[in-house]
PDB file of C-alpha atoms in Angstrom:
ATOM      1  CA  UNK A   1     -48.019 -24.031 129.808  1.00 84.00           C
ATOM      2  CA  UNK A   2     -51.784 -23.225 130.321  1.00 91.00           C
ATOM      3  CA  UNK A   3     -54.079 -23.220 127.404  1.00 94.00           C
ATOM      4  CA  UNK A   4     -57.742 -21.290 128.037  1.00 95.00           C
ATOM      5  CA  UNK A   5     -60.245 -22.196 125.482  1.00 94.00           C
ATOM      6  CA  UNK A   6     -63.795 -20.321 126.126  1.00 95.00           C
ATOM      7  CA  UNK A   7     -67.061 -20.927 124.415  1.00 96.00           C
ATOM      8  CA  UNK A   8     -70.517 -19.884 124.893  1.00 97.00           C
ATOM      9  CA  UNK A   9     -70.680 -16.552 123.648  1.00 97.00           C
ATOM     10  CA  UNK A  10     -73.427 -15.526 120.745  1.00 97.00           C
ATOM     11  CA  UNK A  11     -76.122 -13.157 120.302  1.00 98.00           C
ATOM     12  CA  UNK A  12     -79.531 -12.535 123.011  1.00 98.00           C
ATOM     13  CA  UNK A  13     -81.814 -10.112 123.015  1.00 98.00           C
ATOM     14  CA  UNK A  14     -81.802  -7.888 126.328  1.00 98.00           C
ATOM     15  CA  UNK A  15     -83.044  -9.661 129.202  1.00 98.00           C
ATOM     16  CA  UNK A  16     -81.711 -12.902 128.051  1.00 98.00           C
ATOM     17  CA  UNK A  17     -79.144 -15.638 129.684  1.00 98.00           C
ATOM     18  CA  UNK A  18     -75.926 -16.594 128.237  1.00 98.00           C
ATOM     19  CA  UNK A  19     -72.977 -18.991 129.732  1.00 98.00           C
ATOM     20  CA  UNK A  20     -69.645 -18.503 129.462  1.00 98.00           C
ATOM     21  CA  UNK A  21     -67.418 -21.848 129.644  1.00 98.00           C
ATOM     22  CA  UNK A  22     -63.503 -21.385 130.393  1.00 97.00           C
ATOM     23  CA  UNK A  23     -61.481 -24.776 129.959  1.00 97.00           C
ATOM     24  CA  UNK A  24     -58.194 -24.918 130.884  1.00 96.00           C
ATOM     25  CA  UNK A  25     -55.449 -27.374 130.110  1.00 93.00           C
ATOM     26  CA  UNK A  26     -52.237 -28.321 132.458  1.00 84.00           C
ATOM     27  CA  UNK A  27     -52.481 -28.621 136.094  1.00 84.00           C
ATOM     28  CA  UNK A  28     -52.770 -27.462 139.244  1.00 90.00           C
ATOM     29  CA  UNK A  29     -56.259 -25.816 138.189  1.00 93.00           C
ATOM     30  CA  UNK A  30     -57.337 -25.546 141.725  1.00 91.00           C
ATOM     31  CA  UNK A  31     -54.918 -23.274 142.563  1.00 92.00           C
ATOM     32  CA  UNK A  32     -55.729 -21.010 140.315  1.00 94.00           C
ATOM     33  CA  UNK A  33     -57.678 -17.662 140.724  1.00 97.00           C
ATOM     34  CA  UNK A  34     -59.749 -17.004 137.244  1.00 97.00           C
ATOM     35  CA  UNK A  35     -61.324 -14.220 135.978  1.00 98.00           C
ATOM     36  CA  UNK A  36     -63.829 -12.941 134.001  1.00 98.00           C
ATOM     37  CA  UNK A  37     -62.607  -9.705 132.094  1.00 98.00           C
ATOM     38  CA  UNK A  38     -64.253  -7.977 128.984  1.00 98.00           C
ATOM     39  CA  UNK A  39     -63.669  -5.490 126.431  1.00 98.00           C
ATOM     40  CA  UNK A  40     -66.004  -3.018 124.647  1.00 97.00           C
ATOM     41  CA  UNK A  41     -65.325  -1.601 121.419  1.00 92.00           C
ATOM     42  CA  UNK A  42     -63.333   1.288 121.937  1.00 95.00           C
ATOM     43  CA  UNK A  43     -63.015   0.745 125.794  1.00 96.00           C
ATOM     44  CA  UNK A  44     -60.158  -0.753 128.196  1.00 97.00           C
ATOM     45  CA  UNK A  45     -60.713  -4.191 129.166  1.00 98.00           C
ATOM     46  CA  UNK A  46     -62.682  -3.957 132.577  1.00 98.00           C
ATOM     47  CA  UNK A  47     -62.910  -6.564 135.217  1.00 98.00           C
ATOM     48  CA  UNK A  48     -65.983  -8.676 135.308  1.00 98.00           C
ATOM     49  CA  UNK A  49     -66.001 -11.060 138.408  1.00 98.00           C
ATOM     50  CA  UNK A  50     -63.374 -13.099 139.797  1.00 98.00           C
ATOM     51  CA  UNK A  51     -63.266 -16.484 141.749  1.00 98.00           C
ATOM     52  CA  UNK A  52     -60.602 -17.240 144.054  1.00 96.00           C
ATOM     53  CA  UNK A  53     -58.849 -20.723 144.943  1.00 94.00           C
ATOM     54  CA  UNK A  54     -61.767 -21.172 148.036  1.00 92.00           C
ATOM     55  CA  UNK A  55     -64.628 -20.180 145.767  1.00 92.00           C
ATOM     56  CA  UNK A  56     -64.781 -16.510 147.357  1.00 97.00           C
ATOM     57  CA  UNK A  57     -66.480 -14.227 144.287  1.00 98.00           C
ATOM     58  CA  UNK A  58     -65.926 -10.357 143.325  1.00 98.00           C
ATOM     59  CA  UNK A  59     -67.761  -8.846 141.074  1.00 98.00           C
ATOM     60  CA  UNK A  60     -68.155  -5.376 139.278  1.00 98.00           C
ATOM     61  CA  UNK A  61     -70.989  -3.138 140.166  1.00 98.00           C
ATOM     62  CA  UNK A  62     -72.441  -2.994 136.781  1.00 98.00           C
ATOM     63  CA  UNK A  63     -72.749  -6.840 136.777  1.00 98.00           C
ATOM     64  CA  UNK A  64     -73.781  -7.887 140.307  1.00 98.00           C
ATOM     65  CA  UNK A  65     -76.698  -9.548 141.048  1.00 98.00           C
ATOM     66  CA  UNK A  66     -77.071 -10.474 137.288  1.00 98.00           C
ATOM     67  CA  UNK A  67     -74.019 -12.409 136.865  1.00 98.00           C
ATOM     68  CA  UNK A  68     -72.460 -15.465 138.562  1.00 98.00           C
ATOM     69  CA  UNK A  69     -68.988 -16.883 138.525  1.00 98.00           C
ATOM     70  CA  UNK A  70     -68.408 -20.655 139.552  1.00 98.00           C
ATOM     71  CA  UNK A  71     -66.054 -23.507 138.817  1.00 97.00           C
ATOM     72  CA  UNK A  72     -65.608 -27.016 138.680  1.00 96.00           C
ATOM     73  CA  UNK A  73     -62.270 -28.080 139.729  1.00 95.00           C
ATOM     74  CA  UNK A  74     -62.599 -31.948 138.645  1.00 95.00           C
ATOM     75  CA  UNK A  75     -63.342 -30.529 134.716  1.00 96.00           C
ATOM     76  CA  UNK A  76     -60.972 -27.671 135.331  1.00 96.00           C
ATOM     77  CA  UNK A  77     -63.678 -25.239 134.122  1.00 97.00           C
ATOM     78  CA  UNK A  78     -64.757 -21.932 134.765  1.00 98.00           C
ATOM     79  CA  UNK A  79     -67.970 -20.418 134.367  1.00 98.00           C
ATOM     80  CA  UNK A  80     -69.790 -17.471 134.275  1.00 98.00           C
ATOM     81  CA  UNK A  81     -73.401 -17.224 133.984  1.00 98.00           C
ATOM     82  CA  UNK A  82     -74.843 -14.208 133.096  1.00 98.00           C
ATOM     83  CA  UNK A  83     -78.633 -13.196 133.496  1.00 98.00           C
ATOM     84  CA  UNK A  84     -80.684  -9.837 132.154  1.00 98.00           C
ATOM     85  CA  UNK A  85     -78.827  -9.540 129.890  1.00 98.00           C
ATOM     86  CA  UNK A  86     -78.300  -5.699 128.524  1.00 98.00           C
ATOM     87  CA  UNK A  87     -77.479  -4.054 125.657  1.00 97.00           C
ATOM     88  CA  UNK A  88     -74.617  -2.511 127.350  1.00 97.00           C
ATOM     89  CA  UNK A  89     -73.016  -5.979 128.177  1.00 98.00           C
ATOM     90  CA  UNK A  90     -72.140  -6.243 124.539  1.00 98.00           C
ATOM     91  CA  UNK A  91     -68.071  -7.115 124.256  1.00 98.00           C
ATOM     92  CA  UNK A  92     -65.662  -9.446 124.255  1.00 98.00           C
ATOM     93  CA  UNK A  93     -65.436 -11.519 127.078  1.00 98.00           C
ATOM     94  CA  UNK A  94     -61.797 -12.868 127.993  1.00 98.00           C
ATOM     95  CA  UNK A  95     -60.921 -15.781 130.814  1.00 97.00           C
ATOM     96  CA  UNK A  96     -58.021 -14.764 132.756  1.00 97.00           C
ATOM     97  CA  UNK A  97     -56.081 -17.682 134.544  1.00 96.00           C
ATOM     98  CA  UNK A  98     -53.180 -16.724 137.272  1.00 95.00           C
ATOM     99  CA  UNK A  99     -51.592 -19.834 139.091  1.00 93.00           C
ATOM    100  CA  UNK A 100     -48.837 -18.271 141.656  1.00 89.00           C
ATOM    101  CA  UNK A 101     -47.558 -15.417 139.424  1.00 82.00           C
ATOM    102  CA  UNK A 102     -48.141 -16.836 135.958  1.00 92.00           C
ATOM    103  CA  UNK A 103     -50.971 -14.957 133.824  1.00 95.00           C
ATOM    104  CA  UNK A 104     -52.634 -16.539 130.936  1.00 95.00           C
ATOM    105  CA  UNK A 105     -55.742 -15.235 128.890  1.00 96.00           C
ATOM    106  CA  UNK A 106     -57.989 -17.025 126.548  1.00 95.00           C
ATOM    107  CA  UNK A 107     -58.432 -15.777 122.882  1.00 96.00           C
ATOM    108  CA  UNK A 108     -62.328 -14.212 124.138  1.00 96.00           C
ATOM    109  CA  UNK A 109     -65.304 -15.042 123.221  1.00 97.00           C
ATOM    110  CA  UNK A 110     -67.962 -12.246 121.477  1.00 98.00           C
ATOM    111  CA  UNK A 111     -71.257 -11.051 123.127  1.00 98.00           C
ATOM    112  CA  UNK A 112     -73.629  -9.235 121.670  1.00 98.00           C
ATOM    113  CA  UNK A 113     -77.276  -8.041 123.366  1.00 98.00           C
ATOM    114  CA  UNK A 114     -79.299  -6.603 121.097  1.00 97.00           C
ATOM    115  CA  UNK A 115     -83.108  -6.693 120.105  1.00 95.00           C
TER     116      UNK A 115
END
């Protein structure tokens, strides 16, 4: 059973840099596609950027070119950094691992950009 514990969230004023850690326990951490999802108050939860098992990156239009995805397979972490920060990034951000069929989500992590 996967466990996804994420940190780095916290409060910037727009324009600022936050970094998003995703650490996951069990195995097989390679193989796994993760994902960066996040929910607004009042909103469905809404796809942020996505790494596959070769590194290959999506990302949504409202965060591209701001944000970057990564991982490190020897730590089995996930990142995402995220740059220019704007008021409309403000949510909760959730790490989504899927290893051949199996989903599991972290418990999210709050942003909030504000000035």
């Amino acid at each position: 059973q996967v466990q996804l514990v994420e940190s780095g969230g916290g409060s910037v004023q727009p324009g600022g840099s936050l970094r998003l850690s995703c650490a996951a326990s069990g195995s097989f951490f390679s193989l796994s596609v993760i994902s960066w999802y996040r929910q607004a108050p009042g909103k469905e939860r809404e796809l942020v950027a996505e790494i596959t098992t070769g590194s290959t990156t999506n990302y949504a239009d409202a965060v591209q070119g701001r944000f970057t995805i990564s991982r490190d397979n020897a730590k089995n972490t996930a990142y995402l950094q995220m740059n220019s920060l704007k008021p409309e990034d403000t949510a909760v951000y959730f790490c989504k691992h899927r290893l051949i069929g199996t989903v599991t989500w972290g418990q999210g992590t709050q942003v909030t950009v504000s000035s």
